[in-house]
C-alpha positions as semicolon CSV with decimal commas, in nm:
position;residue;x (nm);y (nm);z (nm)
1;M;12,511;10,583;9,022
2;V;12,151;10,711;9,114
3;S;12,176;10,867;9,481
4;K;11,927;10,779;9,709
5;R;11,763;11,142;9,701
6;N;11,695;11,094;9,358
7;Q;11,632;10,721;9,403
8;R;11,343;10,861;9,691
9;L;11,189;11,106;9,415
10;R;11,231;10,920;9,147
11;R;11,016;10,640;9,344
12;L;10,722;10,957;9,527
13;T;10,672;11,059;9,135
14;L;10,593;10,702;9,021
15;A;10,366;10,709;9,353
16;A;10,202;10,991;9,208
17;L;10,151;10,956;8,899
18;L;9,993;10,562;8,947
19;M;9,810;10,721;9,194
20;A;9,653;10,960;8,909
21;L;9,653;10,670;8,712
22;S;9,438;10,455;8,919
23;V;9,187;10,793;8,918
24;V;9,159;10,804;8,547
25;L;9,088;10,433;8,536
26;G;8,815;10,446;8,757
27;R;8,652;10,732;8,621
28;F;8,657;10,613;8,205
29;F;8,623;10,258;8,281
30;L;8,312;10,276;8,510
31;I;7,976;10,072;8,502
32;P;7,757;10,190;8,741
33;I;7,618;9,889;9,009
34;P;7,260;10,030;9,088
35;W;7,151;9,787;9,377
36;T;7,536;9,904;9,580
37;H;7,500;10,238;9,495
38;G;7,899;10,214;9,391
39;N;8,009;10,136;9,062
40;L;8,253;9,881;8,900
41;N;8,614;10,035;8,787
42;L;8,992;9,943;8,715
43;C;9,094;10,169;9,022
44;D;9,254;9,815;9,145
45;A;9,497;9,748;8,904
46;G;9,647;10,094;8,984
47;I;9,675;9,998;9,322
48;L;9,825;9,639;9,292
49;I;10,071;9,796;9,007
50;A;10,189;10,066;9,273
51;S;10,198;9,731;9,554
52;M;10,429;9,544;9,316
53;L;10,668;9,793;9,171
54;L;10,677;9,947;9,554
55;G;10,619;9,872;9,866
56;P;10,411;9,855;10,098
57;A;10,315;10,168;10,195
58;Y;10,337;10,308;9,861
59;G;10,079;10,057;9,791
60;T;9,925;10,196;10,082
61;A;9,890;10,517;10,026
62;V;9,842;10,500;9,662
63;G;9,532;10,274;9,748
64;G;9,369;10,462;10,049
65;F;9,386;10,825;9,871
66;G;9,346;10,747;9,552
67;G;9,045;10,528;9,631
68;M;8,863;10,810;9,844
69;F;9,004;11,095;9,558
70;L;8,820;10,866;9,320
71;D;8,524;10,813;9,475
72;L;8,531;11,226;9,595
73;I;8,531;11,292;9,199
74;S;8,249;11,066;9,126
75;G;7,966;11,142;9,384
76;Y;8,049;10,901;9,619
77;P;8,177;11,073;9,943
78;Q;8,009;10,894;10,159
79;Y;8,241;10,631;10,087
80;A;8,504;10,786;10,079
81;F;8,604;10,688;10,424
82;F;8,535;10,299;10,392
83;S;8,729;10,347;10,024
84;L;9,009;10,511;10,214
85;V;9,017;10,166;10,452
86;S;8,998;9,938;10,198
87;H;9,213;10,016;9,924
88;G;9,435;10,138;10,115
89;L;9,466;9,763;10,335
90;E;9,454;9,662;9,978
91;G;9,788;9,858;9,884
92;L;9,905;9,753;10,262
93;S;9,856;9,348;10,192
94;A;9,950;9,331;9,830
95;G;10,305;9,462;9,919
96;Y;10,356;9,312;10,206
97;F;10,303;8,993;10,022
98;Y;10,389;9,025;9,697
99;Q;10,744;9,144;9,842
100;K;10,779;8,819;10,031
101;A;10,677;8,586;9,742
102;G;10,978;8,743;9,522
103;E;11,059;8,578;9,221
104;R;10,768;8,336;9,313
105;R;10,501;8,366;9,005
106;G;10,251;8,126;9,214
107;Y;10,269;8,323;9,589
108;Q;10,282;8,619;9,369
109;W;9,984;8,556;9,258
110;L;9,824;8,525;9,603
111;A;9,955;8,799;9,709
112;L;9,757;9,013;9,492
113;I;9,432;8,825;9,512
114;L;9,428;8,831;9,901
115;G;9,528;9,180;9,888
116;A;9,169;9,161;9,646
117;V;9,000;8,965;9,881
118;I;9,061;9,191;10,188
119;M;8,909;9,477;9,983
120;V;8,595;9,256;9,928
121;V;8,573;9,207;10,284
122;C;8,587;9,565;10,344
123;Y;8,331;9,685;10,110
124;F;8,106;9,436;10,251
125;F;8,170;9,563;10,581
126;S;8,101;9,915;10,418
127;D;7,761;9,824;10,216
128;S;7,619;9,698;10,484
129;I;7,730;9,971;10,737
130;L;7,613;10,274;10,529
131;Y;7,302;10,051;10,382
132;H;7,213;9,959;10,734
133;S;7,203;9,573;10,546
134;W;7,369;9,280;10,536
135;M;7,180;9,217;10,214
136;V;7,330;9,516;10,020
137;G;7,745;9,391;10,151
138;I;7,621;9,063;10,048
139;L;7,518;9,194;9,686
140;G;7,760;9,436;9,694
141;I;8,070;9,104;9,641
142;G;8,030;8,944;9,361
143;G;8,044;9,325;9,156
144;N;8,342;9,377;9,422
145;L;8,487;9,019;9,321
146;L;8,480;9,146;8,921
147;Q;8,705;9,444;8,994
148;G;8,947;9,252;9,192
149;A;8,987;8,994;8,989
150;I;9,016;9,241;8,657
151;G;9,293;9,433;8,901
152;V;9,518;9,116;8,963
153;L;9,490;9,022;8,574
154;V;9,621;9,379;8,470
155;A;9,843;9,399;8,757
156;M;10,046;9,089;8,685
157;W;10,048;9,114;8,300
158;L;10,183;9,486;8,338
159;V;10,400;9,440;8,591
160;P;10,654;9,284;8,464
161;H;10,712;9,491;8,171
162;L;10,636;9,820;8,365
163;K;10,961;9,669;8,495
164;K;11,192;9,662;8,248
165;H;11,143;10,068;8,201
166;L;11,079;10,172;8,515
167;L;11,247;10,035;8,781
């Protein structure tokens, strides 16, 4: 029997590993998007996996801090605060609604899609604010939707396998 303290430590360790994975996925699978001064990456997969496995609190931390660290080490410090908020809200909402979905597969998909859409909306405003142009925000929607969709697909594919071995 695992004690509560050991279980909490195990979940915290898994969250730290998933945050690191999110940053690594964001750095190694990177496609620059010149018109938004941003990039397309796979950090959302790590965020959504954390949200699904560990819930909204850890999803928020992994998303927010992972996104912020990724921007800081990638040369996009102007996005750090926006990523903290955007990816944090993505992890929070995906984790919350994923928990509410229970074992209903269709609702699980919907929960992750909602998290990704929240990230896209946040980045629309972030791009528009940073570059003083709604057009830059609009141009970023397609890339951010693609990034979120890939994250959803990867997370939904991996999590059933991870649940067997990690939790």
